[in-house]
Amino acid sequence: MLHVENLTASIGGTSILTGLDLTVDDGEVHAIMGPNGSGKSTFAHALAGRDGYEIGGAATLDGVDLLEMEPEARAAAGVFIGFQYPVEIPGVNNMYFLRTALNSVRRARGETEIGARDFLAVAQEAMDLVEMKQDFLHRAVNAGFSGGEKKRNEILQMAILEPEMAILDETDSGLDIDALRVVATGVQEVRRDRPELGVLAITHYQRLLDELQPDRVHVIVDGRIVESGGPELSARLEAEGYERFEEAR
């Protein structure tokens, strides 16, 4: 379970998160929506441990204090973040990157590292979920990938690393309808394999939520959650926008 209480975040003296509260139980999908500049991506960065922010409040995963951990320790504890703009790493083989990341997490959890041959079997099963061909393993990480391929690669990483909480920061950004469906289906297939996986999906668009079918939808304005509801809330936002929240500021 992810539990966030009175989370604040500022950078360069500018306050972005102003007291955010949220609980995501095991196996639940929660959507975070809100106007541009409301703090959605900052929320993801604060949970993942990105440098540069002054953080206050509390954030725990299964009772473990995330805010006291370095980013790599948070990953080992079960936090995964899928980026809106995945970076390219020229010269680093995708298979090497993925196996190194997996073994780093396994070491931190006290598990046995996995060899190259066994990793191929793990990777192939995960690649089938996101309809990626095996030759992607032998290319440099995201180098020369299309937008859709980069996002599929993010979900591939999620499937291989087996996190407890997946934070998807506008994973649908820049995807066409077919690529979005593949990515969303990959997320759902991972959830079927690991029903305890929690998902926090940050998005602007109803079409992703049509695929993910969230349990709860939350609206962030000025760095805090101002309204929560069921899936019908996202449909209302799609129809009406955020004008009523802007007027209430």
Short mmCIF file of C-alpha atoms in Angstrom, two decimals:
data_model
loop_
_atom_site.label_atom_id
_atom_site.label_comp_id
_atom_site.label_asym_id
_atom_site.label_seq_id
_atom_site.Cartn_x
_atom_site.Cartn_y
_atom_site.Cartn_z
CA MET A 1 0.00 0.00 0.00
CA LEU A 2 1.17 3.49 -0.90
CA HIS A 3 0.29 6.08 1.74
CA VAL A 4 1.02 9.78 1.21
CA GLU A 5 0.23 12.36 3.88
CA ASN A 6 0.61 16.14 3.67
CA LEU A 7 3.29 15.83 0.99
CA THR A 8 4.95 19.11 0.04
CA ALA A 9 7.57 19.84 -2.60
CA SER A 10 9.33 23.00 -3.67
CA ILE A 11 12.18 23.83 -5.99
CA GLY A 12 14.21 27.03 -6.08
CA GLY A 13 11.93 28.54 -3.46
CA THR A 14 8.78 27.87 -5.51
CA SER A 15 6.16 25.70 -3.82
CA ILE A 16 4.64 23.07 -6.10
CA LEU A 17 3.03 20.42 -3.87
CA THR A 18 1.16 22.07 -1.02
CA GLY A 19 -0.11 19.24 1.16
CA LEU A 20 -1.10 16.22 -0.90
CA ASP A 21 -2.83 13.21 0.69
CA LEU A 22 -3.40 9.89 -1.09
CA THR A 23 -3.69 6.18 -0.33
CA VAL A 24 -3.46 3.47 -3.00
CA ASP A 25 -4.19 -0.04 -1.73
CA ASP A 26 -2.55 -3.15 -3.16
CA GLY A 27 -3.92 -4.04 -6.57
CA GLU A 28 -5.70 -0.74 -7.13
CA VAL A 29 -5.39 1.60 -10.10
CA HIS A 30 -5.63 5.32 -9.31
CA ALA A 31 -5.58 8.09 -11.89
CA ILE A 32 -4.14 11.55 -11.29
CA MET A 33 -5.50 14.33 -13.50
CA GLY A 34 -5.28 18.10 -13.43
CA PRO A 35 -4.40 21.20 -15.46
CA ASN A 36 -0.88 21.89 -16.67
CA GLY A 37 1.41 23.10 -13.90
CA SER A 38 -0.74 21.63 -11.13
CA GLY A 39 2.01 19.39 -9.73
CA LYS A 40 1.25 16.02 -11.31
CA SER A 41 4.76 15.22 -12.55
CA THR A 42 6.32 16.75 -9.44
CA PHE A 43 4.28 14.27 -7.41
CA ALA A 44 5.77 11.40 -9.44
CA HIS A 45 9.29 12.82 -9.11
CA ALA A 46 8.90 13.26 -5.35
CA LEU A 47 7.88 9.62 -4.91
CA ALA A 48 10.71 8.38 -7.13
CA GLY A 49 13.37 10.51 -5.39
CA ARG A 50 14.41 12.92 -8.11
CA ASP A 51 17.09 15.38 -7.00
CA GLY A 52 16.49 19.10 -6.62
CA TYR A 53 13.27 19.16 -4.61
CA GLU A 54 12.75 20.20 -1.00
CA ILE A 55 10.32 17.56 0.28
CA GLY A 56 8.13 17.53 3.38
CA GLY A 57 5.37 15.35 4.75
CA ALA A 58 5.31 11.56 4.56
CA ALA A 59 5.23 8.86 1.88
CA THR A 60 5.41 5.16 2.70
CA LEU A 61 5.15 1.95 0.68
CA ASP A 62 4.06 -1.06 2.69
CA GLY A 63 5.03 0.88 5.81
CA VAL A 64 8.56 1.71 4.58
CA ASP A 65 9.52 5.41 4.61
CA LEU A 66 10.32 6.29 1.00
CA LEU A 67 11.46 9.84 1.66
CA GLU A 68 14.47 8.64 3.66
CA MET A 69 15.70 6.49 0.76
CA GLU A 70 17.91 7.14 -2.25
CA PRO A 71 16.19 6.56 -5.64
CA GLU A 72 17.84 3.16 -6.14
CA ALA A 73 16.68 2.03 -2.69
CA ARG A 74 13.14 3.09 -3.54
CA ALA A 75 13.32 1.00 -6.71
CA ALA A 76 14.47 -2.00 -4.68
CA ALA A 77 11.61 -1.37 -2.25
CA GLY A 78 9.17 -1.68 -5.15
CA VAL A 79 8.73 1.78 -6.70
CA PHE A 80 8.77 2.00 -10.49
CA ILE A 81 8.32 5.16 -12.55
CA GLY A 82 7.52 5.22 -16.25
CA PHE A 83 8.67 8.54 -17.65
CA GLN A 84 6.79 10.92 -19.92
CA TYR A 85 10.01 11.46 -21.89
CA PRO A 86 12.21 8.33 -21.61
CA VAL A 87 15.87 9.18 -22.09
CA GLU A 88 18.08 7.66 -24.76
CA ILE A 89 21.28 5.94 -23.62
CA PRO A 90 23.44 5.51 -26.74
CA GLY A 91 26.03 2.75 -26.49
CA VAL A 92 24.23 0.83 -23.72
CA ASN A 93 22.67 -2.40 -24.91
CA ASN A 94 19.03 -2.77 -23.88
CA MET A 95 19.49 -6.36 -22.73
CA TYR A 96 22.52 -5.42 -20.62
CA PHE A 97 20.62 -2.47 -19.12
CA LEU A 98 17.56 -4.52 -18.24
CA ARG A 99 19.48 -7.45 -16.76
CA THR A 100 21.73 -5.11 -14.76
CA ALA A 101 18.67 -3.30 -13.39
CA LEU A 102 16.93 -6.56 -12.51
CA ASN A 103 19.99 -8.00 -10.77
CA SER A 104 20.53 -4.77 -8.86
CA VAL A 105 16.99 -5.04 -7.50
CA ARG A 106 17.39 -8.75 -6.80
CA ARG A 107 20.61 -8.15 -4.84
CA ALA A 108 18.95 -5.47 -2.76
CA ARG A 109 16.10 -7.86 -1.98
CA GLY A 110 18.49 -10.66 -1.01
CA GLU A 111 17.61 -12.73 -4.07
CA THR A 112 19.93 -14.66 -6.37
CA GLU A 113 21.10 -12.85 -9.50
CA ILE A 114 19.87 -14.16 -12.82
CA GLY A 115 22.20 -15.29 -15.62
CA ALA A 116 22.02 -14.26 -19.27
CA ARG A 117 20.29 -17.43 -20.49
CA ASP A 118 17.58 -17.36 -17.82
CA PHE A 119 17.14 -13.64 -18.32
CA LEU A 120 16.34 -14.17 -22.00
CA ALA A 121 13.38 -16.34 -21.02
CA VAL A 122 12.16 -13.70 -18.56
CA ALA A 123 12.61 -10.93 -21.12
CA GLN A 124 10.86 -12.83 -23.91
CA GLU A 125 7.79 -13.41 -21.77
CA ALA A 126 7.69 -9.71 -20.87
CA MET A 127 8.25 -8.64 -24.48
CA ASP A 128 5.28 -10.68 -25.61
CA LEU A 129 3.09 -8.56 -23.32
CA VAL A 130 4.03 -5.33 -25.10
CA GLU A 131 4.42 -6.78 -28.61
CA MET A 132 8.14 -6.05 -28.88
CA LYS A 133 10.45 -8.07 -31.08
CA GLN A 134 13.56 -9.68 -29.61
CA ASP A 135 15.87 -7.49 -31.69
CA PHE A 136 14.98 -4.58 -29.39
CA LEU A 137 17.11 -6.27 -26.73
CA HIS A 138 20.19 -5.78 -28.88
CA ARG A 139 19.66 -2.08 -29.60
CA ALA A 140 20.88 0.81 -27.47
CA VAL A 141 18.39 1.88 -24.80
CA ASN A 142 15.69 3.96 -26.53
CA ALA A 143 18.19 5.15 -29.16
CA GLY A 144 16.36 5.53 -32.46
CA PHE A 145 13.13 4.25 -30.90
CA SER A 146 9.85 5.80 -31.93
CA GLY A 147 7.71 7.41 -29.24
CA GLY A 148 5.56 4.30 -29.01
CA GLU A 149 8.58 2.00 -28.81
CA LYS A 150 10.04 4.05 -25.97
CA LYS A 151 6.81 3.76 -23.99
CA ARG A 152 6.61 0.03 -24.68
CA ASN A 153 10.16 -0.23 -23.40
CA GLU A 154 9.06 1.47 -20.17
CA ILE A 155 6.32 -1.13 -19.65
CA LEU A 156 8.80 -3.87 -20.53
CA GLN A 157 11.02 -2.60 -17.71
CA MET A 158 8.04 -2.62 -15.37
CA ALA A 159 7.18 -6.21 -16.27
CA ILE A 160 10.76 -7.39 -15.72
CA LEU A 161 11.42 -5.50 -12.46
CA GLU A 162 8.14 -6.61 -10.80
CA PRO A 163 7.53 -3.51 -8.67
CA GLU A 164 4.95 -3.11 -5.92
CA MET A 165 3.85 0.33 -7.13
CA ALA A 166 4.05 1.53 -10.74
CA ILE A 167 3.89 5.29 -11.29
CA LEU A 168 3.13 6.07 -14.93
CA ASP A 169 3.87 9.73 -15.63
CA GLU A 170 1.85 10.55 -18.77
CA THR A 171 2.86 7.28 -20.41
CA ASP A 172 0.17 7.94 -23.01
CA SER A 173 1.76 11.23 -24.11
CA GLY A 174 2.58 11.20 -27.83
CA LEU A 175 1.05 7.79 -28.53
CA ASP A 176 -1.31 7.04 -31.36
CA ILE A 177 -4.41 4.95 -30.69
CA ASP A 178 -2.80 1.60 -31.54
CA ALA A 179 0.37 2.23 -29.51
CA LEU A 180 -1.67 3.40 -26.53
CA ARG A 181 -3.76 0.25 -26.64
CA VAL A 182 -0.62 -1.93 -26.72
CA VAL A 183 0.92 -0.08 -23.78
CA ALA A 184 -2.30 -0.19 -21.73
CA THR A 185 -2.80 -3.86 -22.54
CA GLY A 186 0.77 -4.51 -21.38
CA VAL A 187 0.03 -2.83 -18.06
CA GLN A 188 -3.12 -4.89 -17.63
CA GLU A 189 -1.32 -8.12 -18.49
CA VAL A 190 1.33 -7.37 -15.87
CA ARG A 191 -1.44 -6.73 -13.35
CA ARG A 192 -3.03 -10.06 -14.19
CA ASP A 193 0.28 -11.79 -13.48
CA ARG A 194 0.79 -9.73 -10.30
CA PRO A 195 -2.65 -8.79 -8.91
CA GLU A 196 -1.07 -7.06 -5.91
CA LEU A 197 0.57 -4.43 -8.16
CA GLY A 198 -0.67 -0.91 -7.51
CA VAL A 199 -0.75 1.61 -10.37
CA LEU A 200 -0.74 5.39 -10.19
CA ALA A 201 -1.47 6.71 -13.68
CA ILE A 202 -0.88 10.41 -14.35
CA THR A 203 -2.73 11.42 -17.48
CA HIS A 204 -4.70 14.09 -19.32
CA TYR A 205 -6.71 11.69 -21.44
CA GLN A 206 -9.80 9.58 -20.98
CA ARG A 207 -8.72 7.07 -23.61
CA LEU A 208 -5.96 5.65 -21.36
CA LEU A 209 -8.40 5.33 -18.48
CA ASP A 210 -10.88 3.54 -20.74
CA GLU A 211 -8.20 0.86 -21.03
CA LEU A 212 -6.93 0.85 -17.43
CA GLN A 213 -10.35 1.14 -15.74
CA PRO A 214 -9.18 2.94 -12.59
CA ASP A 215 -10.68 2.34 -9.17
CA ARG A 216 -10.34 6.02 -8.24
CA VAL A 217 -9.70 9.30 -10.06
CA HIS A 218 -8.14 12.32 -8.33
CA VAL A 219 -7.86 15.93 -9.48
CA ILE A 220 -4.77 17.93 -8.51
CA VAL A 221 -4.92 21.72 -8.53
CA ASP A 222 -2.24 23.95 -7.01
CA GLY A 223 -0.32 21.00 -5.63
CA ARG A 224 -3.05 19.20 -3.72
CA ILE A 225 -5.95 16.87 -4.44
CA VAL A 226 -9.15 18.90 -4.61
CA GLU A 227 -11.60 16.20 -5.71
CA SER A 228 -11.70 12.41 -5.86
CA GLY A 229 -14.24 10.04 -7.33
CA GLY A 230 -14.85 6.97 -9.41
CA PRO A 231 -14.26 6.53 -13.16
CA GLU A 232 -17.20 8.84 -13.86
CA LEU A 233 -15.10 11.78 -12.64
CA SER A 234 -12.63 11.42 -15.52
CA ALA A 235 -15.51 11.33 -18.01
CA ARG A 236 -16.85 14.54 -16.48
CA LEU A 237 -13.44 16.18 -16.78
CA GLU A 238 -13.24 15.09 -20.41
CA ALA A 239 -16.53 16.84 -21.07
CA GLU A 240 -16.15 19.94 -18.89
CA GLY A 241 -12.41 20.51 -18.48
CA TYR A 242 -10.95 22.13 -15.37
CA GLU A 243 -12.73 25.48 -15.53
CA ARG A 244 -14.70 25.01 -12.32
CA PHE A 245 -11.50 24.25 -10.40
CA GLU A 246 -9.72 27.23 -11.91
CA GLU A 247 -12.60 29.50 -10.92
CA ALA A 248 -12.47 28.21 -7.33
CA ARG A 249 -8.84 29.22 -6.85
#
